[in-house]
CSV table of C-alpha atoms (C1' of nucleotides) in Angstrom, one decimal:
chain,number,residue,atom,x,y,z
A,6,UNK,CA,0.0,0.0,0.0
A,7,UNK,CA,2.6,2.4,0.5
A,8,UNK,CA,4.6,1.7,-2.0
A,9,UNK,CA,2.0,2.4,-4.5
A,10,UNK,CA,1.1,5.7,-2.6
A,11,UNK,CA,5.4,6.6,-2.9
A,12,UNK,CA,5.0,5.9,-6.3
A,13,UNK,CA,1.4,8.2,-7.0
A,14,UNK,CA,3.3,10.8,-5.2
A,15,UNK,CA,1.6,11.1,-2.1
A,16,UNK,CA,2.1,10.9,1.7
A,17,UNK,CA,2.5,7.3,2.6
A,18,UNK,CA,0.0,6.8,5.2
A,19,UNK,CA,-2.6,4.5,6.7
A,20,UNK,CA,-6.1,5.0,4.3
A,21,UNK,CA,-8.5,4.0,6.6
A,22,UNK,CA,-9.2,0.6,4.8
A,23,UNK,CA,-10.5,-0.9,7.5
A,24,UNK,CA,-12.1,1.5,9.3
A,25,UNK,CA,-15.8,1.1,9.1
A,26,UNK,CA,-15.6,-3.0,9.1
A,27,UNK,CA,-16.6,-2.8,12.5
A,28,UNK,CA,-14.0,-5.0,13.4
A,29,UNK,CA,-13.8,-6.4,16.8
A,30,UNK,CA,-11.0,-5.8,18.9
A,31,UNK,CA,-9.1,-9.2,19.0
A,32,UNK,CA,-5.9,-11.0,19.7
A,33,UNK,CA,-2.8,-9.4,17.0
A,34,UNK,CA,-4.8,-6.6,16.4
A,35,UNK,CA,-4.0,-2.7,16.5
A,36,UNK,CA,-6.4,-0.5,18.2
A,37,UNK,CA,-6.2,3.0,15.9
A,38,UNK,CA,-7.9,6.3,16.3
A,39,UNK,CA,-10.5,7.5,13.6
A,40,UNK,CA,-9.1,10.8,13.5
A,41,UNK,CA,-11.3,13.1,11.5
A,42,UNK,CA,-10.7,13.5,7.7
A,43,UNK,CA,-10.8,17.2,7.4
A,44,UNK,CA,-10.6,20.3,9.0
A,45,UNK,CA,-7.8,21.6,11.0
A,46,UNK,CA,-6.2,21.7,14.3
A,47,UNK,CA,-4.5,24.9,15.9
A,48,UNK,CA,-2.2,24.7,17.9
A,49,UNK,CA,-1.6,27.7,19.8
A,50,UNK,CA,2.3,27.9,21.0
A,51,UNK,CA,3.5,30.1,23.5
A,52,UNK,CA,6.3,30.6,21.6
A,53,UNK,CA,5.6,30.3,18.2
A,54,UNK,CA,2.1,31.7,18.0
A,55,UNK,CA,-0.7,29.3,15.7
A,56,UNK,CA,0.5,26.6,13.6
A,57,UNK,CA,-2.2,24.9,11.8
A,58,UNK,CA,-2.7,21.5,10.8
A,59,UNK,CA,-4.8,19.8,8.3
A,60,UNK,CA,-6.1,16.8,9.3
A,61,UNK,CA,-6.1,15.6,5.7
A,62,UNK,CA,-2.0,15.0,6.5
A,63,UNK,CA,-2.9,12.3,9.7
A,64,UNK,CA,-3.4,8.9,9.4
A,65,UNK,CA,-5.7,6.8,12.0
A,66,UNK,CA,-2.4,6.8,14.4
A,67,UNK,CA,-2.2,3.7,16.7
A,68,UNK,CA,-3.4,3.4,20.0
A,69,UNK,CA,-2.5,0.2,21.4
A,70,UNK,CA,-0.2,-2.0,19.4
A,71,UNK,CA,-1.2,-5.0,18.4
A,72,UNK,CA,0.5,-7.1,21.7
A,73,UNK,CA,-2.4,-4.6,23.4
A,74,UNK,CA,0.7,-2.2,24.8
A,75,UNK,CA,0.2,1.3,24.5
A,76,UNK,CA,1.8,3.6,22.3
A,77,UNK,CA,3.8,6.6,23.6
A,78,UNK,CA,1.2,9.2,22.1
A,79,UNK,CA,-1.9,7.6,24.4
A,80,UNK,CA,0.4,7.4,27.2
A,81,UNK,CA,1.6,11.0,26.9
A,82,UNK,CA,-1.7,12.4,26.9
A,83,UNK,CA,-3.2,10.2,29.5
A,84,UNK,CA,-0.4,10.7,31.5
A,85,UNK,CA,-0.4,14.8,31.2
A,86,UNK,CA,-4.0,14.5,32.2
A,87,UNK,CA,-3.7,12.1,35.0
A,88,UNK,CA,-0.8,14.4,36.5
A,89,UNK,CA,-2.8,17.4,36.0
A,90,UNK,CA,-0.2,19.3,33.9
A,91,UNK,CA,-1.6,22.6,32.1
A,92,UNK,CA,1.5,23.6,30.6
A,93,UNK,CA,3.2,21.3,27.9
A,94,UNK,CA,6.9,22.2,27.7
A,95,UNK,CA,9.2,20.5,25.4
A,96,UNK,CA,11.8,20.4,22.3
A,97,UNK,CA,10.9,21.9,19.3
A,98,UNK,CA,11.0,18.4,17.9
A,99,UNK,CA,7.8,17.4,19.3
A,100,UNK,CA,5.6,19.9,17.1
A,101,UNK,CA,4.4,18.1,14.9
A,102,UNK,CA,3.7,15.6,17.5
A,103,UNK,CA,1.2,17.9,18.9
A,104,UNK,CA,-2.3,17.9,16.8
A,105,UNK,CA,-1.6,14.0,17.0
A,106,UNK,CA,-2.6,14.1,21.0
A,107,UNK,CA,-4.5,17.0,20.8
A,108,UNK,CA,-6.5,14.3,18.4
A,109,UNK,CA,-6.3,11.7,21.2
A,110,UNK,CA,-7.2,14.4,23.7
A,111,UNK,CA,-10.4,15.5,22.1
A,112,UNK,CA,-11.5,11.6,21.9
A,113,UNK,CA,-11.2,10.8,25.4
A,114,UNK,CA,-12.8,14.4,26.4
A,115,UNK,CA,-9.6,16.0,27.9
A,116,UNK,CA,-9.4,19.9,28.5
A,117,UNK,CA,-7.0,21.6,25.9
A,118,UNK,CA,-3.5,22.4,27.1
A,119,UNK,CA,-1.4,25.1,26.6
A,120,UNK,CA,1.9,24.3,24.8
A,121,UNK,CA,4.9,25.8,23.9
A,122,UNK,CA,7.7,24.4,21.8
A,123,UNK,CA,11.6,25.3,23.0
A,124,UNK,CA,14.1,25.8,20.3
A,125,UNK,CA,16.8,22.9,20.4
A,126,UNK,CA,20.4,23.1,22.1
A,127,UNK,CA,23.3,23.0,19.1
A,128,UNK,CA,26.7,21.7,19.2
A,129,UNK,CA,29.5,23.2,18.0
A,130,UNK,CA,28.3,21.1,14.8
A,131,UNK,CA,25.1,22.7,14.6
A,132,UNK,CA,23.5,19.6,15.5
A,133,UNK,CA,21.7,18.8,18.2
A,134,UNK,CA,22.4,17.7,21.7
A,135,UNK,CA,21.2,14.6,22.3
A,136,UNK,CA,19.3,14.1,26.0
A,137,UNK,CA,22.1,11.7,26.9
A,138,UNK,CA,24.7,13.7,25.4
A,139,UNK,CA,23.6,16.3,27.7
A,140,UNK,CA,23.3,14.9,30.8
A,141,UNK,CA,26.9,12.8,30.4
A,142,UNK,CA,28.0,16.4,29.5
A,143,UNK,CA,26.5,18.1,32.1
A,144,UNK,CA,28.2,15.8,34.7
A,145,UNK,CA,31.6,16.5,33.2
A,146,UNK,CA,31.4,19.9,33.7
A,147,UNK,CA,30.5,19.7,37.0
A,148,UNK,CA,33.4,17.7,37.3
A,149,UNK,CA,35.6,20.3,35.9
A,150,UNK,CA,34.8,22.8,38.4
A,151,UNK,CA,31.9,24.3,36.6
A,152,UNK,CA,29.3,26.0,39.4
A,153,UNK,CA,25.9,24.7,39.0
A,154,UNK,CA,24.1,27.9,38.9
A,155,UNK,CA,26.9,29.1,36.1
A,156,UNK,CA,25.7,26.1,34.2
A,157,UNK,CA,21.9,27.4,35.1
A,158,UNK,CA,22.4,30.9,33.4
A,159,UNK,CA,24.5,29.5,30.6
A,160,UNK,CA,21.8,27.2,29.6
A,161,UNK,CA,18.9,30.4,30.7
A,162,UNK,CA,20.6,32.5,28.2
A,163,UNK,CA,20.6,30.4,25.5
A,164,UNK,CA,17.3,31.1,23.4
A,165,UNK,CA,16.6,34.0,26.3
A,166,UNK,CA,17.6,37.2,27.4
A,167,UNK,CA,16.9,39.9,29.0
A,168,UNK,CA,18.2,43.1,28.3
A,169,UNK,CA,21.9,44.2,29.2
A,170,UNK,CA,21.7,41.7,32.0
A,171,UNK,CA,24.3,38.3,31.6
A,172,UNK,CA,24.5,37.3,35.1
A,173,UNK,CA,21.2,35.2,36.2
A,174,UNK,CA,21.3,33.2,39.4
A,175,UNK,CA,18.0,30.7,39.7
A,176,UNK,CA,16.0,33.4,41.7
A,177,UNK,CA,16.2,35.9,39.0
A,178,UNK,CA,15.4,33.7,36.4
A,179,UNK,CA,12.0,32.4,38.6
A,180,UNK,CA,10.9,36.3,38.9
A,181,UNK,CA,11.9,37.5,35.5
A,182,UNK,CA,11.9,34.2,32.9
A,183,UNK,CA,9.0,34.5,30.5
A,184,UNK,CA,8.5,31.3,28.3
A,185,UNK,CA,6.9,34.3,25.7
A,186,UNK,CA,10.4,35.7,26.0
A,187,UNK,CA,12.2,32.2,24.1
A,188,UNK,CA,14.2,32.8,20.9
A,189,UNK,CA,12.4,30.9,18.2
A,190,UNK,CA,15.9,29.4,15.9
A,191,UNK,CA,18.1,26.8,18.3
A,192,UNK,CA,21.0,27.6,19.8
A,193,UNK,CA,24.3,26.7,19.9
A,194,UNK,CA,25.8,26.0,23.1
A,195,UNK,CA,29.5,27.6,23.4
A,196,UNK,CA,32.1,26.9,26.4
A,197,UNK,CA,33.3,30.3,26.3
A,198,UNK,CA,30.5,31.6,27.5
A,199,UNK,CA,30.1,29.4,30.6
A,200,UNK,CA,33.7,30.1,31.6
A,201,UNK,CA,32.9,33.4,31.2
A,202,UNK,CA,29.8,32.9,33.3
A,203,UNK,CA,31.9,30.7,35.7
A,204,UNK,CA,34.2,33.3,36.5
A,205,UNK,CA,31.2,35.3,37.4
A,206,UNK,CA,29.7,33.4,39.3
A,207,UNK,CA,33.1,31.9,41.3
A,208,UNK,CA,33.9,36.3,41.7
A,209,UNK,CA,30.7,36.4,43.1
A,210,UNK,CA,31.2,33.7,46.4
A,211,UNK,CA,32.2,34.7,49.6
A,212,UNK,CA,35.6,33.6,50.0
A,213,UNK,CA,34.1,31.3,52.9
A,214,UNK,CA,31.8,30.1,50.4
A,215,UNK,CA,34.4,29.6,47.6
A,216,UNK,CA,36.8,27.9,50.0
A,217,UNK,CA,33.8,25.2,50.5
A,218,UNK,CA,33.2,24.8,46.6
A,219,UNK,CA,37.1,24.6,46.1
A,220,UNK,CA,37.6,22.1,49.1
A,221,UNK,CA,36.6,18.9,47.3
A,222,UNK,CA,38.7,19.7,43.9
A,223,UNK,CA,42.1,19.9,45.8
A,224,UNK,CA,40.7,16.3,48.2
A,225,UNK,CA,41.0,14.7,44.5
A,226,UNK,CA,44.6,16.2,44.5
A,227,UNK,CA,45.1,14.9,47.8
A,228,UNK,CA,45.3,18.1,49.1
A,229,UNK,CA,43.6,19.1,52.3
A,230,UNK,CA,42.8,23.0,51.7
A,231,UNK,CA,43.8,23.9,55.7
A,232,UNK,CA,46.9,21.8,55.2
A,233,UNK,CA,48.5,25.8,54.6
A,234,UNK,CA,49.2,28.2,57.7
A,235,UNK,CA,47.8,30.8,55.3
A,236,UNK,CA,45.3,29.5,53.7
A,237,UNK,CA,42.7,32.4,53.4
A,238,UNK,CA,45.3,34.6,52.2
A,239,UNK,CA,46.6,32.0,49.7
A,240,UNK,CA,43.0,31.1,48.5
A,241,UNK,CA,41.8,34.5,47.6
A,242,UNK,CA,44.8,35.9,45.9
A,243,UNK,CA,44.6,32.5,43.8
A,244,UNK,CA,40.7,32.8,42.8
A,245,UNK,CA,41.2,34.6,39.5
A,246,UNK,CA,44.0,32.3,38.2
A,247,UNK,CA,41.7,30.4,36.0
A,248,UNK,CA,37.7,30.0,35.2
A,249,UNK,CA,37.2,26.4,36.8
A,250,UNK,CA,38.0,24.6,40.4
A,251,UNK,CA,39.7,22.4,38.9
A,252,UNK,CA,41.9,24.8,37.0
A,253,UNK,CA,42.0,26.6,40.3
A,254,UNK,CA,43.2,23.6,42.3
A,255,UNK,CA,45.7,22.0,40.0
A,256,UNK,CA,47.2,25.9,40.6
A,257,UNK,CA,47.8,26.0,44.0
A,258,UNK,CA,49.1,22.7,43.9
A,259,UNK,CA,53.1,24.0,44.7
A,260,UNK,CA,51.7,25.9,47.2
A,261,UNK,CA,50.6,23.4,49.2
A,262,UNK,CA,53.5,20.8,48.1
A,263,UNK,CA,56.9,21.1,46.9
A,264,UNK,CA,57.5,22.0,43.6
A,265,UNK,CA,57.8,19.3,41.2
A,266,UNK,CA,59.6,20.5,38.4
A,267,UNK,CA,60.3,23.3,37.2
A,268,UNK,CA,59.8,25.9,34.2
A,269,UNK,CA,63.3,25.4,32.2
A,270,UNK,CA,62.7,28.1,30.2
A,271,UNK,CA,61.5,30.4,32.8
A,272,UNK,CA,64.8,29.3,34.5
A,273,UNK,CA,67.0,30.2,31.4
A,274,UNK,CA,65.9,33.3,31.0
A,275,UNK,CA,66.2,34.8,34.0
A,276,UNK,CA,68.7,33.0,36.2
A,277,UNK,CA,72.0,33.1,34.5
A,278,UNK,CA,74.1,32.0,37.7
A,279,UNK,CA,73.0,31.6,41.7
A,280,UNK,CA,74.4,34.4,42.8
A,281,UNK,CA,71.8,36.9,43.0
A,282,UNK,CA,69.4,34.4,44.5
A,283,UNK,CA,72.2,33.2,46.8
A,284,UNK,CA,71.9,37.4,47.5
A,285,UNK,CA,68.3,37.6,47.1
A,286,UNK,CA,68.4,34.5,50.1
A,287,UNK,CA,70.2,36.4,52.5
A,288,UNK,CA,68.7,39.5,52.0
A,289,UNK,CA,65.8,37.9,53.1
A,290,UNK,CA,67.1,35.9,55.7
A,291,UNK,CA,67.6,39.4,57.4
A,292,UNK,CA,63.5,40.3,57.6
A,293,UNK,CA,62.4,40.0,60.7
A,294,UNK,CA,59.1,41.4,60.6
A,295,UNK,CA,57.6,39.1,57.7
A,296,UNK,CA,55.2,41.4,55.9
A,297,UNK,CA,54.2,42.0,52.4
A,298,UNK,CA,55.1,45.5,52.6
A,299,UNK,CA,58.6,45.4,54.3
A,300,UNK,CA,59.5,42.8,51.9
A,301,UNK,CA,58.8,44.4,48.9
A,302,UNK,CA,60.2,47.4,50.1
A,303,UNK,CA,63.2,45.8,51.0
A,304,UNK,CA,63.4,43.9,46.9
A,305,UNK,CA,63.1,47.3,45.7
A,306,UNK,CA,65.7,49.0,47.5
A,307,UNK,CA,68.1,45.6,46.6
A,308,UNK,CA,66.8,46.2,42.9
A,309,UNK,CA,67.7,50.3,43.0
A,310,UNK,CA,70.9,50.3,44.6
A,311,UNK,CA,72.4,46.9,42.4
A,312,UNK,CA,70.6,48.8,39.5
A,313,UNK,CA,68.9,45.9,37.7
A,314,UNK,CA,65.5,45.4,36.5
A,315,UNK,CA,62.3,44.1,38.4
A,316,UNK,CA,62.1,41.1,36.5
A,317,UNK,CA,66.1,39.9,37.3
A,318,UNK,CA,65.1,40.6,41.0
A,319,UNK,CA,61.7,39.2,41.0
A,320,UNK,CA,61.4,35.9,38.7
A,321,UNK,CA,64.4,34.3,40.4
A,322,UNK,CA,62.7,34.6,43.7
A,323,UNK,CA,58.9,33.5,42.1
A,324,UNK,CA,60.7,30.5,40.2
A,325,UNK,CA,62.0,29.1,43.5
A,326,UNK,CA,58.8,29.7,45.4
A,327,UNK,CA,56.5,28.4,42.6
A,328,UNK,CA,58.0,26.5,40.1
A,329,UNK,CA,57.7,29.4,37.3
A,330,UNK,CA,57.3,32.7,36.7
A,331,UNK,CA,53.3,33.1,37.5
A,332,UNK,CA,52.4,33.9,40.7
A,333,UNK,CA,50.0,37.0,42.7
A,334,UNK,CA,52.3,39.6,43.1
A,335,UNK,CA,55.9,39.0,44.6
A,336,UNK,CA,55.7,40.3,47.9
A,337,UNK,CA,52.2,38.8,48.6
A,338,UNK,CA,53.2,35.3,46.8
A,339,UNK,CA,56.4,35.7,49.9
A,340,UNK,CA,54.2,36.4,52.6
A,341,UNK,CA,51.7,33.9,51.9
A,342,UNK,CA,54.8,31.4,52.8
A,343,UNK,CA,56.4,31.3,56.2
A,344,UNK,CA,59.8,32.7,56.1
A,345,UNK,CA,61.6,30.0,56.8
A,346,UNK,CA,59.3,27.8,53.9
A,347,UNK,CA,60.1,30.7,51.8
A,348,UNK,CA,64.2,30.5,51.9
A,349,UNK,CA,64.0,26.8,52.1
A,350,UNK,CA,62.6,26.9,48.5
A,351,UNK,CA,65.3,29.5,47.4
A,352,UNK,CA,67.6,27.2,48.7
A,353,UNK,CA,66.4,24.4,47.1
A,354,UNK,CA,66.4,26.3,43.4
A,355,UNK,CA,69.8,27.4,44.3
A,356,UNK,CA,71.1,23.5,44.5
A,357,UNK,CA,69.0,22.5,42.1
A,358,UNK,CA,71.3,25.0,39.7
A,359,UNK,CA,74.2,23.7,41.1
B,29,G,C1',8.0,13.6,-2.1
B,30,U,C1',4.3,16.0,1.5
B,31,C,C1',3.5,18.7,6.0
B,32,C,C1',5.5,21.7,10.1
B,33,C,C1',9.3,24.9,12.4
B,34,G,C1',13.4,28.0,11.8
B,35,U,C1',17.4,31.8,9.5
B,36,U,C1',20.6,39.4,12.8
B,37,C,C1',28.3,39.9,14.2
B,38,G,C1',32.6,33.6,15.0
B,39,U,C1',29.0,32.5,19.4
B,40,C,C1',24.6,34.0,22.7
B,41,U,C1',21.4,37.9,21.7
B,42,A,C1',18.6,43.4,21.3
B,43,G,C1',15.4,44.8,17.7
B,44,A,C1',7.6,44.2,17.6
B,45,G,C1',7.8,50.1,10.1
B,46,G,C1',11.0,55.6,10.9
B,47,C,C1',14.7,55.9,17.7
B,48,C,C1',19.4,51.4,13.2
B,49,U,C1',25.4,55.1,10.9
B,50,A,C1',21.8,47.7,13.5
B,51,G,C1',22.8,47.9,20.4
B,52,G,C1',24.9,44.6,24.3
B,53,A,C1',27.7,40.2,26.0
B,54,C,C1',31.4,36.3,25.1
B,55,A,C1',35.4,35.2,22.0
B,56,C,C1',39.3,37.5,19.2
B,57,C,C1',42.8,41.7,18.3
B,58,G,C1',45.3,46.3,20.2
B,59,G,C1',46.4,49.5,24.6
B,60,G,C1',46.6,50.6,30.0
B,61,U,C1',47.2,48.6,35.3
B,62,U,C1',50.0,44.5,37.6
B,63,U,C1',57.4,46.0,35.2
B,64,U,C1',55.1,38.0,35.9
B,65,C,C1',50.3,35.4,35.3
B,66,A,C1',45.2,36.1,36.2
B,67,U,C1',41.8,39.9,37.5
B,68,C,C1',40.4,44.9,36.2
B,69,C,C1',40.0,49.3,32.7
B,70,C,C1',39.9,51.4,27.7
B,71,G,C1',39.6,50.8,22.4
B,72,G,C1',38.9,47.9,17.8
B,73,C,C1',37.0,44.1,14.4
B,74,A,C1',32.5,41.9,13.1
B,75,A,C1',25.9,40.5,11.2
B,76,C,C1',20.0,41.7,9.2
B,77,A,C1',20.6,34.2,4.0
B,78,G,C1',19.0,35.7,-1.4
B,79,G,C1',15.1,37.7,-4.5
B,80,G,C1',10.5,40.0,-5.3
B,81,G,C1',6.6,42.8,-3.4
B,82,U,C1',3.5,46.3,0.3
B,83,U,C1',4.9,51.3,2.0
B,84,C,C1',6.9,58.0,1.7
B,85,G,C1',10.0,54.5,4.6
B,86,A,C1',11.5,47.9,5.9
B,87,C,C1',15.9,43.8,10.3
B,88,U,C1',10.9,44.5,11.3
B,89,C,C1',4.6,43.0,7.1
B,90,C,C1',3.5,39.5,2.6
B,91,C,C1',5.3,35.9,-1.2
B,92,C,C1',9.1,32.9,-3.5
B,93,U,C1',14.0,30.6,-3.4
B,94,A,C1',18.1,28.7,-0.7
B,95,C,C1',19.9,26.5,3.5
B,96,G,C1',19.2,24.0,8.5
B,97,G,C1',15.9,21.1,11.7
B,98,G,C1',11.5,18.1,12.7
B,99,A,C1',7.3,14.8,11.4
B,100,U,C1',5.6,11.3,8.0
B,101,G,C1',7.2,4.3,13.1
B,102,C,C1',3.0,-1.4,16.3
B,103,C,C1',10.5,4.5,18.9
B,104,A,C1',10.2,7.8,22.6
RNA sequence: GUCCCGUUCGUCUAGAGGCCUAGGACACCGGGUUUUCAUCCCGGCAACAGGGGUUCGACUCCCCUACGGGAUGCCA
């Protein structure tokens, strides 16, 4: 039958053959709907507006297959209306899904509902996420150090904005989301964006409140995050070094452990032999009172009076506390250390060199 | 094939006929602060898919085409 209606150039679909044999229902049977023959079915989307539908382009769907199981469109609607749901929220890809169970609806003498169809999230590929996709996805970037309300406004903004604002947290978005609002043409999700939100969000913690979210990321480093005498100091100066926990975490990792190796390159370029740090050490063996200020006062007086630059003072001393040449500024990355941590790491670079 | 949905900067979007020399954000590029890195600040680049109408005037309304997606399942 369908074959010959593919080859008259028309919609292969059920015709209704046996529709008024007044068959009885029996065993390897199929229980279909006698949906009406003409006329039209509006659907009016929330988002979208009308669409219209002829009838003439439905077949007698199935109800119940022919092992007497349902079919997922009878469920749908019997369940929507058993669970009392008004609202029918859902992927773009249901649409024309929808005069199908508004069909079913109208035979078993269900209220209308209101629907309204969401635009699909893209890949990079333009294609769309799959549901499991997703949620595998979803997981992973939790795992990467992605907040969950970052996540939340990434996904709010796609397909909805609302003007200048980028920043949602989950009580905004329940006081000013409007499903009227939704962009009709999917959307492409993008992971620059959710760092950017990420960042955000993470700026926007109380440090107490960071420390918590950061606290489980450095336990999978084996790192206890009050395993440091100055950990709030440490923490806070280190909460900008990269968009993620985990980023953050595998960055404080020398601070809480030894360095493991260290930048080569950083080291050719700006330690030519050991004597300045061998200087640089015992210049600041001679602190006593261990504070950011008086020790970056005392650099720059070392730096003036030897007349050399900031960067022949300063890297030597940031390579030997940290491994390389990033670090919070040089005084504060000094301070955060005890003293005595602090020249033990010099000394260490120093016999590393040889 | 037929039916349905969609189409503004690289990406997310603003725009409901004149306010558009098309705005913002991210990304990117350049500059400043930090004589490191990150943050932060300033600046720059960059788009109405194409073609017809309607109109004094179209990103905005209508039609066609192209492209993308969905439906056409005894899958969900």
């Amino acid at each position: 039958m369908r074959k010959e209606q593919s080859a008259a150039g028309k919609k292969p679909m059920y015709d209704g053959r046996s529709r008024n044999l007044g068959l009885s229902q029996s065993e390897k049977t199929v229980l279909r709907l006698a949906t009406p023959e003409s006329g039209e079915i509006v659907v009016n989307d929330l988002i979208r507006g009308e669409i219209k539908f002829s009838n003439k382009e439905l077949d007698d769907l199935i109800l119940l297959r022919s092992d007497g199981s349902p079919t997922y469109h009878l469920c749908n609607v019997v369940d929507d209306y058993e669970q009392n749901v008004t609202t029918v929220i859902r992927g773009e890809d249901h649409i024309s899904n929808t005069p199908r169970q508004i069909h079913i609806q109208n035979a078993l003498g269900y209220p209308p509902l209101e629907y309204a169809h969401l635009p699909l999230v893209l890949g990079t590929d333009k294609k769309r996420l799959s549901k499991r996709n997703a949620a595998t996805s979803l997981e992973e970037y939790k795992e990467k150090g992605y907040l969950d309300t970052a996540i939340l406004n990434t996904l709010a903004r796609l397909g909805w904005s609302q003007g200048e604002n980028e920043v949602f947290y989950i009580d905004d978005l329940i006081k000013e989301f409007k499903i009227e609002e939704v962009q009709k043409a999917g959307a492409i999700f993008d992971i620059t964006k959710l760092d950017w939100l990420n960042s955000q969000h993470l700026s926007n913690l109380t440090l107490e409140d960071f420390k918590n979210k950061l606290s489980p990321f450095l336990k999978n480093l084996n790192i206890d995050i009050k395993d440091h005498r100055n950990e709030d100091k440490l923490i806070d100066s280190m909460r900008t070094s990269d968009n993620t926990l985990s980023g953050i975490s595998s960055n404080l990792v020398p601070y809480y452990t030894g360095i493991e190796t260290y930048d080569e390159k950083a080291i050719k370029k700006f330690i030519k032999d050991k004597s300045i740090l061998v200087q640089l050490r015992n210049l600041l063996n001679e602190i006593n009172n261990w504070d950011q200020e008086v020790i970056e006062s005392t650099l720059k007086d070392f730096q003036v009076t030897n007349d050399l630059s900031v960067p022949a003072v300063n890297q030597p001393i940031r390579i030997s506390l940290v491994g390389s040449t990033k670090s919070p500024g040089l005084g504060l990355t000094l301070s955060i250390f005890d003293k005595n941590e602090a020249l033990n790491r010099i000394d260490k670079l120093i016999s590393y060199i040889g």
